[in-house]
PDB file of N, CA, C and O in Angstrom:
ATOM      1  N   ILE A   1      59.247 116.697  99.960  1.00 59.00           N
ATOM      2  CA  ILE A   1      59.263 118.367  98.886  1.00 59.00           C
ATOM      3  C   ILE A   1      58.717 119.006  99.971  1.00 59.00           C
ATOM      4  O   ILE A   1      56.697 118.560  99.680  1.00 59.00           O
ATOM      5  N   LEU A   2      58.527 119.869 100.036  1.00 76.00           N
ATOM      6  CA  LEU A   2      57.674 121.336 100.525  1.00 76.00           C
ATOM      7  C   LEU A   2      57.874 122.089  99.626  1.00 76.00           C
ATOM      8  O   LEU A   2      59.536 122.405  99.503  1.00 76.00           O
ATOM      9  N   GLY A   3      57.129 123.330  99.276  1.00 91.00           N
ATOM     10  CA  GLY A   3      56.997 124.409  98.878  1.00 91.00           C
ATOM     11  C   GLY A   3      56.578 125.433  98.866  1.00 91.00           C
ATOM     12  O   GLY A   3      54.899 125.208  99.535  1.00 91.00           O
ATOM     13  N   GLU A   4      56.345 126.669  98.645  1.00 94.00           N
ATOM     14  CA  GLU A   4      55.319 127.724  99.039  1.00 94.00           C
ATOM     15  C   GLU A   4      55.435 128.872  97.636  1.00 94.00           C
ATOM     16  O   GLU A   4      56.388 128.994  97.606  1.00 94.00           O
ATOM     17  N   VAL A   5      54.460 128.981  97.078  1.00 94.00           N
ATOM     18  CA  VAL A   5      54.449 130.151  96.384  1.00 94.00           C
ATOM     19  C   VAL A   5      53.425 130.929  96.586  1.00 94.00           C
ATOM     20  O   VAL A   5      51.939 130.624  97.103  1.00 94.00           O
ATOM     21  N   ARG A   6      54.096 131.945  96.785  1.00 94.00           N
ATOM     22  CA  ARG A   6      52.462 133.086  97.174  1.00 94.00           C
ATOM     23  C   ARG A   6      52.758 134.532  96.290  1.00 94.00           C
ATOM     24  O   ARG A   6      53.580 134.725  95.750  1.00 94.00           O
ATOM     25  N   GLN A   7      51.822 134.797  96.145  1.00 95.00           N
ATOM     26  CA  GLN A   7      51.414 136.365  95.505  1.00 95.00           C
ATOM     27  C   GLN A   7      52.193 136.388  94.073  1.00 95.00           C
ATOM     28  O   GLN A   7      53.334 137.256  93.731  1.00 95.00           O
ATOM     29  N   CYS A   8      51.820 135.084  93.640  1.00 94.00           N
ATOM     30  CA  CYS A   8      52.612 134.870  92.368  1.00 94.00           C
ATOM     31  C   CYS A   8      51.075 135.113  91.028  1.00 94.00           C
ATOM     32  O   CYS A   8      50.139 135.085  91.612  1.00 94.00           O
ATOM     33  N   GLY A   9      51.479 134.438  90.007  1.00 94.00           N
ATOM     34  CA  GLY A   9      50.720 134.411  88.984  1.00 94.00           C
ATOM     35  C   GLY A   9      50.466 136.006  88.434  1.00 94.00           C
ATOM     36  O   GLY A   9      50.919 137.206  88.857  1.00 94.00           O
ATOM     37  N   GLN A  10      49.906 136.910  87.479  1.00 93.00           N
ATOM     38  CA  GLN A  10      49.803 137.996  86.503  1.00 93.00           C
ATOM     39  C   GLN A  10      47.887 137.771  86.348  1.00 93.00           C
ATOM     40  O   GLN A  10      47.811 136.883  85.154  1.00 93.00           O
ATOM     41  N   ALA A  11      47.423 138.591  87.282  1.00 93.00           N
ATOM     42  CA  ALA A  11      45.858 138.482  86.843  1.00 93.00           C
ATOM     43  C   ALA A  11      45.448 139.181  85.599  1.00 93.00           C
ATOM     44  O   ALA A  11      46.009 139.697  84.881  1.00 93.00           O
ATOM     45  N   MET A  12      44.517 138.741  84.879  1.00 88.00           N
ATOM     46  CA  MET A  12      44.225 138.958  83.896  1.00 88.00           C
ATOM     47  C   MET A  12      44.638 138.689  82.672  1.00 88.00           C
ATOM     48  O   MET A  12      44.915 138.852  81.587  1.00 88.00           O
ATOM     49  N   LEU A  13      46.116 137.841  82.685  1.00 91.00           N
ATOM     50  CA  LEU A  13      46.513 137.308  81.813  1.00 91.00           C
ATOM     51  C   LEU A  13      46.605 135.858  81.422  1.00 91.00           C
ATOM     52  O   LEU A  13      46.720 134.888  82.471  1.00 91.00           O
ATOM     53  N   LEU A  14      46.191 135.202  80.483  1.00 91.00           N
ATOM     54  CA  LEU A  14      46.503 133.850  79.612  1.00 91.00           C
ATOM     55  C   LEU A  14      47.645 133.458  80.069  1.00 91.00           C
ATOM     56  O   LEU A  14      48.463 133.845  79.512  1.00 91.00           O
ATOM     57  N   GLY A  15      47.725 132.156  80.489  1.00 90.00           N
ATOM     58  CA  GLY A  15      48.992 131.288  80.688  1.00 90.00           C
ATOM     59  C   GLY A  15      49.671 131.868  81.658  1.00 90.00           C
ATOM     60  O   GLY A  15      50.797 131.716  82.137  1.00 90.00           O
ATOM     61  N   ARG A  16      49.477 133.150  82.320  1.00 94.00           N
ATOM     62  CA  ARG A  16      50.324 133.450  83.787  1.00 94.00           C
ATOM     63  C   ARG A  16      50.159 133.068  85.127  1.00 94.00           C
ATOM     64  O   ARG A  16      49.426 133.837  85.998  1.00 94.00           O
ATOM     65  N   TYR A  17      49.883 131.193  85.292  1.00 95.00           N
ATOM     66  CA  TYR A  17      49.665 131.140  86.741  1.00 95.00           C
ATOM     67  C   TYR A  17      50.947 130.867  87.638  1.00 95.00           C
ATOM     68  O   TYR A  17      52.046 130.140  86.686  1.00 95.00           O
ATOM     69  N   PRO A  18      50.499 130.591  88.429  1.00 95.00           N
ATOM     70  CA  PRO A  18      51.643 130.441  89.518  1.00 95.00           C
ATOM     71  C   PRO A  18      52.519 129.010  89.089  1.00 95.00           C
ATOM     72  O   PRO A  18      53.897 129.021  89.040  1.00 95.00           O
ATOM     73  N   LEU A  19      51.667 128.545  89.228  1.00 95.00           N
ATOM     74  CA  LEU A  19      52.512 126.678  88.689  1.00 95.00           C
ATOM     75  C   LEU A  19      51.637 126.462  87.596  1.00 95.00           C
ATOM     76  O   LEU A  19      49.832 126.229  87.570  1.00 95.00           O
ATOM     77  N   HIS A  20      52.184 125.975  85.889  1.00 95.00           N
ATOM     78  CA  HIS A  20      51.878 125.852  85.130  1.00 95.00           C
ATOM     79  C   HIS A  20      52.231 124.357  84.411  1.00 95.00           C
ATOM     80  O   HIS A  20      53.495 125.083  83.637  1.00 95.00           O
ATOM     81  N   PHE A  21      51.599 123.422  83.712  1.00 95.00           N
ATOM     82  CA  PHE A  21      52.090 122.919  83.355  1.00 95.00           C
ATOM     83  C   PHE A  21      51.095 122.559  81.625  1.00 95.00           C
ATOM     84  O   PHE A  21      49.963 122.372  81.869  1.00 95.00           O
ATOM     85  N   SER A  22      51.749 122.635  80.340  1.00 94.00           N
ATOM     86  CA  SER A  22      51.244 123.010  79.455  1.00 94.00           C
ATOM     87  C   SER A  22      52.124 122.017  78.174  1.00 94.00           C
ATOM     88  O   SER A  22      53.162 122.102  78.321  1.00 94.00           O
ATOM     89  N   LEU A  23      51.062 121.479  77.595  1.00 94.00           N
ATOM     90  CA  LEU A  23      51.607 120.246  76.456  1.00 94.00           C
ATOM     91  C   LEU A  23      52.608 119.714  76.694  1.00 94.00           C
ATOM     92  O   LEU A  23      53.587 119.425  75.409  1.00 94.00           O
ATOM     93  N   LEU A  24      53.000 118.833  77.890  1.00 89.00           N
ATOM     94  CA  LEU A  24      54.159 118.233  78.192  1.00 89.00           C
ATOM     95  C   LEU A  24      53.924 116.855  77.789  1.00 89.00           C
ATOM     96  O   LEU A  24      54.817 115.981  77.506  1.00 89.00           O
ATOM     97  N   LYS A  25      52.582 116.618  77.338  1.00 88.00           N
ATOM     98  CA  LYS A  25      52.312 114.933  76.944  1.00 88.00           C
ATOM     99  C   LYS A  25      52.471 113.869  77.969  1.00 88.00           C
ATOM    100  O   LYS A  25      51.794 114.189  79.094  1.00 88.00           O
ATOM    101  N   ASN A  26      53.210 113.056  78.219  1.00 95.00           N
ATOM    102  CA  ASN A  26      54.061 112.278  79.451  1.00 95.00           C
ATOM    103  C   ASN A  26      55.011 112.938  80.146  1.00 95.00           C
ATOM    104  O   ASN A  26      55.559 113.088  80.407  1.00 95.00           O
ATOM    105  N   ALA A  27      54.039 113.241  81.672  1.00 95.00           N
ATOM    106  CA  ALA A  27      54.695 114.001  82.839  1.00 95.00           C
ATOM    107  C   ALA A  27      54.669 113.131  83.648  1.00 95.00           C
ATOM    108  O   ALA A  27      54.752 113.571  84.684  1.00 95.00           O
ATOM    109  N   SER A  28      55.240 111.643  83.520  1.00 96.00           N
ATOM    110  CA  SER A  28      55.142 110.694  84.485  1.00 96.00           C
ATOM    111  C   SER A  28      56.564 111.208  85.692  1.00 96.00           C
ATOM    112  O   SER A  28      56.252 110.585  86.300  1.00 96.00           O
ATOM    113  N   LYS A  29      57.062 111.484  84.984  1.00 95.00           N
ATOM    114  CA  LYS A  29      58.350 112.040  86.089  1.00 95.00           C
ATOM    115  C   LYS A  29      58.291 113.573  86.996  1.00 95.00           C
ATOM    116  O   LYS A  29      58.855 114.017  87.395  1.00 95.00           O
ATOM    117  N   SER A  30      56.850 113.982  86.508  1.00 95.00           N
ATOM    118  CA  SER A  30      56.487 114.953  87.512  1.00 95.00           C
ATOM    119  C   SER A  30      55.418 115.399  88.239  1.00 95.00           C
ATOM    120  O   SER A  30      54.942 114.096  88.349  1.00 95.00           O
ATOM    121  N   PHE A  31      55.792 116.135  89.185  1.00 95.00           N
ATOM    122  CA  PHE A  31      55.100 115.991  89.945  1.00 95.00           C
ATOM    123  C   PHE A  31      55.095 117.482  90.748  1.00 95.00           C
ATOM    124  O   PHE A  31      55.521 117.889  91.001  1.00 95.00           O
ATOM    125  N   VAL A  32      53.411 117.812  91.858  1.00 95.00           N
ATOM    126  CA  VAL A  32      53.855 118.776  92.799  1.00 95.00           C
ATOM    127  C   VAL A  32      53.197 118.103  93.894  1.00 95.00           C
ATOM    128  O   VAL A  32      51.681 117.541  94.236  1.00 95.00           O
ATOM    129  N   LYS A  33      53.889 118.192  95.052  1.00 95.00           N
ATOM    130  CA  LYS A  33      53.675 117.379  96.475  1.00 95.00           C
ATOM    131  C   LYS A  33      54.204 118.309  97.388  1.00 95.00           C
ATOM    132  O   LYS A  33      55.177 119.072  97.510  1.00 95.00           O
ATOM    133  N   ASN A  34      53.178 118.250  98.505  1.00 95.00           N
ATOM    134  CA  ASN A  34      53.244 119.110  99.771  1.00 95.00           C
ATOM    135  C   ASN A  34      53.800 120.192  99.605  1.00 95.00           C
ATOM    136  O   ASN A  34      54.478 120.782 100.113  1.00 95.00           O
ATOM    137  N   CYS A  35      52.933 121.216  98.690  1.00 95.00           N
ATOM    138  CA  CYS A  35      53.252 122.598  98.486  1.00 95.00           C
ATOM    139  C   CYS A  35      52.115 123.576  98.851  1.00 95.00           C
ATOM    140  O   CYS A  35      50.829 122.962  99.271  1.00 95.00           O
ATOM    141  N   SER A  36      51.967 124.544  98.800  1.00 96.00           N
ATOM    142  CA  SER A  36      51.365 125.692  99.042  1.00 96.00           C
ATOM    143  C   SER A  36      51.205 126.685  98.148  1.00 96.00           C
ATOM    144  O   SER A  36      52.352 127.589  97.779  1.00 96.00           O
ATOM    145  N   VAL A  37      49.754 126.780  97.753  1.00 96.00           N
ATOM    146  CA  VAL A  37      50.125 128.203  96.857  1.00 96.00           C
ATOM    147  C   VAL A  37      48.888 129.142  97.275  1.00 96.00           C
ATOM    148  O   VAL A  37      47.533 128.345  97.720  1.00 96.00           O
ATOM    149  N   HIS A  38      49.025 130.131  97.331  1.00 97.00           N
ATOM    150  CA  HIS A  38      48.266 131.182  98.492  1.00 97.00           C
ATOM    151  C   HIS A  38      48.373 132.519  98.039  1.00 97.00           C
ATOM    152  O   HIS A  38      49.660 133.118  97.571  1.00 97.00           O
ATOM    153  N   HIS A  39      47.189 133.391  98.345  1.00 97.00           N
ATOM    154  CA  HIS A  39      47.058 134.715  97.778  1.00 97.00           C
ATOM    155  C   HIS A  39      48.097 134.954  96.045  1.00 97.00           C
ATOM    156  O   HIS A  39      48.625 135.776  96.098  1.00 97.00           O
ATOM    157  N   SER A  40      46.792 134.244  95.287  1.00 96.00           N
ATOM    158  CA  SER A  40      47.448 134.072  93.750  1.00 96.00           C
ATOM    159  C   SER A  40      46.864 134.987  93.169  1.00 96.00           C
ATOM    160  O   SER A  40      45.486 135.084  93.304  1.00 96.00           O
ATOM    161  N   TYR A  41      47.397 135.921  92.210  1.00 96.00           N
ATOM    162  CA  TYR A  41      46.407 136.628  91.177  1.00 96.00           C
ATOM    163  C   TYR A  41      45.968 136.402  89.934  1.00 96.00           C
ATOM    164  O   TYR A  41      45.135 136.785  89.490  1.00 96.00           O
ATOM    165  N   ASN A  42      46.307 135.161  89.914  1.00 95.00           N
ATOM    166  CA  ASN A  42      45.505 134.773  88.737  1.00 95.00           C
ATOM    167  C   ASN A  42      45.329 132.967  88.884  1.00 95.00           C
ATOM    168  O   ASN A  42      46.671 132.269  88.174  1.00 95.00           O
ATOM    169  N   ARG A  43      44.263 132.417  89.408  1.00 95.00           N
ATOM    170  CA  ARG A  43      44.926 130.638  89.607  1.00 95.00           C
ATOM    171  C   ARG A  43      45.478 130.137  90.469  1.00 95.00           C
ATOM    172  O   ARG A  43      46.129 130.549  90.904  1.00 95.00           O
ATOM    173  N   GLY A  44      45.671 128.660  91.178  1.00 96.00           N
ATOM    174  CA  GLY A  44      46.690 128.244  91.964  1.00 96.00           C
ATOM    175  C   GLY A  44      47.423 127.462  90.573  1.00 96.00           C
ATOM    176  O   GLY A  44      48.427 127.328  90.243  1.00 96.00           O
ATOM    177  N   ILE A  45      47.105 126.176  90.450  1.00 96.00           N
ATOM    178  CA  ILE A  45      47.767 125.358  89.592  1.00 96.00           C
ATOM    179  C   ILE A  45      46.953 125.086  88.254  1.00 96.00           C
ATOM    180  O   ILE A  45      45.666 124.428  87.859  1.00 96.00           O
ATOM    181  N   ALA A  46      47.666 124.939  87.037  1.00 96.00           N
ATOM    182  CA  ALA A  46      46.820 124.993  85.580  1.00 96.00           C
ATOM    183  C   ALA A  46      47.295 124.102  85.005  1.00 96.00           C
ATOM    184  O   ALA A  46      48.667 123.542  84.851  1.00 96.00           O
ATOM    185  N   ILE A  47      46.530 122.950  84.759  1.00 96.00           N
ATOM    186  CA  ILE A  47      47.099 121.864  83.630  1.00 96.00           C
ATOM    187  C   ILE A  47      46.340 121.848  82.454  1.00 96.00           C
ATOM    188  O   ILE A  47      45.350 121.694  82.373  1.00 96.00           O
ATOM    189  N   GLY A  48      46.890 121.332  81.357  1.00 95.00           N
ATOM    190  CA  GLY A  48      46.625 121.503  80.003  1.00 95.00           C
ATOM    191  C   GLY A  48      47.744 120.534  78.799  1.00 95.00           C
ATOM    192  O   GLY A  48      48.785 121.018  79.011  1.00 95.00           O
ATOM    193  N   GLY A  49      47.175 119.900  78.555  1.00 94.00           N
ATOM    194  CA  GLY A  49      47.415 118.493  77.205  1.00 94.00           C
ATOM    195  C   GLY A  49      48.735 117.893  77.934  1.00 94.00           C
ATOM    196  O   GLY A  49      49.615 117.841  77.419  1.00 94.00           O
ATOM    197  N   VAL A  50      48.579 117.731  79.611  1.00 96.00           N
ATOM    198  CA  VAL A  50      49.113 117.064  79.386  1.00 96.00           C
ATOM    199  C   VAL A  50      48.807 115.349  79.927  1.00 96.00           C
ATOM    200  O   VAL A  50      47.637 115.279  80.843  1.00 96.00           O
ATOM    201  N   GLU A  51      49.465 114.426  80.552  1.00 96.00           N
ATOM    202  CA  GLU A  51      49.304 113.491  80.854  1.00 96.00           C
ATOM    203  C   GLU A  51      50.017 112.637  81.673  1.00 96.00           C
ATOM    204  O   GLU A  51      51.098 113.013  82.130  1.00 96.00           O
ATOM    205  N   SER A  52      49.611 111.982  82.935  1.00 97.00           N
ATOM    206  CA  SER A  52      50.280 111.494  84.177  1.00 97.00           C
ATOM    207  C   SER A  52      50.983 112.311  84.997  1.00 97.00           C
ATOM    208  O   SER A  52      52.198 112.045  85.327  1.00 97.00           O
ATOM    209  N   LEU A  53      50.502 113.886  85.470  1.00 97.00           N
ATOM    210  CA  LEU A  53      51.103 114.577  86.166  1.00 97.00           C
ATOM    211  C   LEU A  53      50.716 114.342  87.691  1.00 97.00           C
ATOM    212  O   LEU A  53      49.296 113.556  87.753  1.00 97.00           O
ATOM    213  N   LEU A  54      51.503 113.973  88.658  1.00 97.00           N
ATOM    214  CA  LEU A  54      50.935 113.715  89.709  1.00 97.00           C
ATOM    215  C   LEU A  54      51.056 114.799  90.894  1.00 97.00           C
ATOM    216  O   LEU A  54      51.969 116.035  90.790  1.00 97.00           O
ATOM    217  N   VAL A  55      49.558 115.535  91.474  1.00 97.00           N
ATOM    218  CA  VAL A  55      49.423 116.767  92.349  1.00 97.00           C
ATOM    219  C   VAL A  55      48.765 115.915  93.342  1.00 97.00           C
ATOM    220  O   VAL A  55      47.427 115.773  93.346  1.00 97.00           O
ATOM    221  N   GLU A  56      49.536 115.847  94.460  1.00 96.00           N
ATOM    222  CA  GLU A  56      48.980 115.462  95.735  1.00 96.00           C
ATOM    223  C   GLU A  56      49.390 116.317  96.846  1.00 96.00           C
ATOM    224  O   GLU A  56      50.501 116.593  97.084  1.00 96.00           O
ATOM    225  N   HIS A  57      48.626 116.209  98.179  1.00 96.00           N
ATOM    226  CA  HIS A  57      48.645 116.951  99.255  1.00 96.00           C
ATOM    227  C   HIS A  57      49.116 117.895  99.337  1.00 96.00           C
ATOM    228  O   HIS A  57      50.154 118.705 100.155  1.00 96.00           O
ATOM    229  N   ASN A  58      48.449 118.604  98.596  1.00 96.00           N
ATOM    230  CA  ASN A  58      49.082 120.590  98.412  1.00 96.00           C
ATOM    231  C   ASN A  58      47.370 121.259  98.754  1.00 96.00           C
ATOM    232  O   ASN A  58      46.771 120.699  99.057  1.00 96.00           O
ATOM    233  N   VAL A  59      47.953 122.653  99.176  1.00 97.00           N
ATOM    234  CA  VAL A  59      47.086 123.552  99.984  1.00 97.00           C
ATOM    235  C   VAL A  59      46.943 124.705  99.122  1.00 97.00           C
ATOM    236  O   VAL A  59      48.009 125.539  98.551  1.00 97.00           O
ATOM    237  N   ILE A  60      45.543 124.964  98.494  1.00 97.00           N
ATOM    238  CA  ILE A  60      45.440 125.976  97.797  1.00 97.00           C
ATOM    239  C   ILE A  60      44.587 127.047  97.982  1.00 97.00           C
ATOM    240  O   ILE A  60      43.314 126.420  98.248  1.00 97.00           O
ATOM    241  N   PHE A  61      44.932 128.666  98.226  1.00 96.00           N
ATOM    242  CA  PHE A  61      44.022 129.447  99.272  1.00 96.00           C
ATOM    243  C   PHE A  61      43.985 130.589  98.545  1.00 96.00           C
ATOM    244  O   PHE A  61      45.116 131.115  98.397  1.00 96.00           O
ATOM    245  N   ASP A  62      42.771 131.010  98.857  1.00 96.00           N
ATOM    246  CA  ASP A  62      42.700 132.533  97.831  1.00 96.00           C
ATOM    247  C   ASP A  62      43.107 132.972  97.082  1.00 96.00           C
ATOM    248  O   ASP A  62      44.243 133.751  96.697  1.00 96.00           O
ATOM    249  N   THR A  63      43.041 132.560  96.008  1.00 95.00           N
ATOM    250  CA  THR A  63      42.957 132.416  94.351  1.00 95.00           C
ATOM    251  C   THR A  63      41.946 133.436  94.022  1.00 95.00           C
ATOM    252  O   THR A  63      41.362 133.442  94.251  1.00 95.00           O
ATOM    253  N   ARG A  64      42.741 134.098  92.774  1.00 94.00           N
ATOM    254  CA  ARG A  64      41.382 134.863  91.937  1.00 94.00           C
ATOM    255  C   ARG A  64      41.303 133.830  90.498  1.00 94.00           C
ATOM    256  O   ARG A  64      42.141 133.452  90.028  1.00 94.00           O
ATOM    257  N   GLY A  65      39.926 133.282  90.969  1.00 92.00           N
ATOM    258  CA  GLY A  65      40.099 132.296  89.641  1.00 92.00           C
ATOM    259  C   GLY A  65      39.997 130.762  90.418  1.00 92.00           C
ATOM    260  O   GLY A  65      39.987 130.626  91.673  1.00 92.00           O
ATOM    261  N   HIS A  66      40.288 130.432  89.083  1.00 94.00           N
ATOM    262  CA  HIS A  66      40.405 128.345  90.129  1.00 94.00           C
ATOM    263  C   HIS A  66      41.453 128.257  90.486  1.00 94.00           C
ATOM    264  O   HIS A  66      42.229 128.579  90.503  1.00 94.00           O
ATOM    265  N   THR A  67      41.153 127.580  91.675  1.00 95.00           N
ATOM    266  CA  THR A  67      42.257 126.754  92.422  1.00 95.00           C
ATOM    267  C   THR A  67      43.213 126.285  91.215  1.00 95.00           C
ATOM    268  O   THR A  67      44.524 125.726  91.187  1.00 95.00           O
ATOM    269  N   LEU A  68      42.698 125.019  90.860  1.00 95.00           N
ATOM    270  CA  LEU A  68      42.617 123.923  90.017  1.00 95.00           C
ATOM    271  C   LEU A  68      42.176 123.974  88.694  1.00 95.00           C
ATOM    272  O   LEU A  68      41.234 123.555  88.562  1.00 95.00           O
ATOM    273  N   PHE A  69      42.803 123.770  87.687  1.00 95.00           N
ATOM    274  CA  PHE A  69      42.087 124.227  86.305  1.00 95.00           C
ATOM    275  C   PHE A  69      42.986 123.031  85.719  1.00 95.00           C
ATOM    276  O   PHE A  69      43.949 123.104  85.612  1.00 95.00           O
ATOM    277  N   LEU A  70      41.697 122.849  84.744  1.00 95.00           N
ATOM    278  CA  LEU A  70      42.560 121.190  83.789  1.00 95.00           C
ATOM    279  C   LEU A  70      41.784 122.334  82.436  1.00 95.00           C
ATOM    280  O   LEU A  70      40.978 122.640  82.273  1.00 95.00           O
ATOM    281  N   GLU A  71      42.688 122.782  81.571  1.00 92.00           N
ATOM    282  CA  GLU A  71      42.397 123.568  80.713  1.00 92.00           C
ATOM    283  C   GLU A  71      41.495 123.035  79.226  1.00 92.00           C
ATOM    284  O   GLU A  71      40.570 123.824  78.793  1.00 92.00           O
ATOM    285  N   ASP A  72      41.987 121.846  78.482  1.00 88.00           N
ATOM    286  CA  ASP A  72      41.815 121.571  77.244  1.00 88.00           C
ATOM    287  C   ASP A  72      40.234 120.246  77.795  1.00 88.00           C
ATOM    288  O   ASP A  72      39.853 120.173  76.548  1.00 88.00           O
ATOM    289  N   GLY A  73      40.404 119.424  78.332  1.00 90.00           N
ATOM    290  CA  GLY A  73      39.894 118.272  78.271  1.00 90.00           C
ATOM    291  C   GLY A  73      40.559 117.061  77.859  1.00 90.00           C
ATOM    292  O   GLY A  73      39.802 116.419  77.839  1.00 90.00           O
ATOM    293  N   THR A  74      41.591 117.383  77.543  1.00 92.00           N
ATOM    294  CA  THR A  74      42.676 116.701  76.857  1.00 92.00           C
ATOM    295  C   THR A  74      43.825 115.876  77.869  1.00 92.00           C
ATOM    296  O   THR A  74      44.174 114.703  77.095  1.00 92.00           O
ATOM    297  N   GLU A  75      43.432 116.030  79.047  1.00 95.00           N
ATOM    298  CA  GLU A  75      44.345 115.511  79.967  1.00 95.00           C
ATOM    299  C   GLU A  75      43.980 114.305  80.307  1.00 95.00           C
ATOM    300  O   GLU A  75      42.745 114.535  80.929  1.00 95.00           O
ATOM    301  N   ARG A  76      44.807 113.513  80.796  1.00 95.00           N
ATOM    302  CA  ARG A  76      44.174 112.128  80.855  1.00 95.00           C
ATOM    303  C   ARG A  76      45.586 111.398  82.161  1.00 95.00           C
ATOM    304  O   ARG A  76      46.704 111.828  82.114  1.00 95.00           O
ATOM    305  N   PHE A  77      45.199 110.394  82.447  1.00 97.00           N
ATOM    306  CA  PHE A  77      45.958 109.649  83.618  1.00 97.00           C
ATOM    307  C   PHE A  77      46.806 110.372  84.839  1.00 97.00           C
ATOM    308  O   PHE A  77      47.440 110.003  85.502  1.00 97.00           O
ATOM    309  N   ASN A  78      46.149 111.573  84.558  1.00 97.00           N
ATOM    310  CA  ASN A  78      46.658 112.376  85.900  1.00 97.00           C
ATOM    311  C   ASN A  78      46.346 112.126  87.469  1.00 97.00           C
ATOM    312  O   ASN A  78      45.353 111.745  87.628  1.00 97.00           O
ATOM    313  N   ILE A  79      46.921 112.339  88.547  1.00 97.00           N
ATOM    314  CA  ILE A  79      46.299 112.026  89.796  1.00 97.00           C
ATOM    315  C   ILE A  79      46.714 112.958  90.431  1.00 97.00           C
ATOM    316  O   ILE A  79      47.442 113.653  90.643  1.00 97.00           O
ATOM    317  N   ILE A  80      45.040 113.311  90.911  1.00 95.00           N
ATOM    318  CA  ILE A  80      45.005 114.389  91.660  1.00 95.00           C
ATOM    319  C   ILE A  80      44.355 114.615  93.015  1.00 95.00           C
ATOM    320  O   ILE A  80      43.570 113.558  92.828  1.00 95.00           O
TER     321      ILE A  80
END
């Protein structure tokens, strides 16, 4: 799986991120693999309230804010 996300996200707005996983609980069937996120206006990948998400072999470049963001501190068992 290859993907490109560019010039996404909305600057200065909470929750407006290019790739955003929020409150999914068990995300064991979800993943972000072999993707690029670049020239983002608000972070790269945001993860909040999610367990067992796989995020691997991605490139995140030239973002405003965090490239990879864990929101709450409640995220568990994710492979990053």
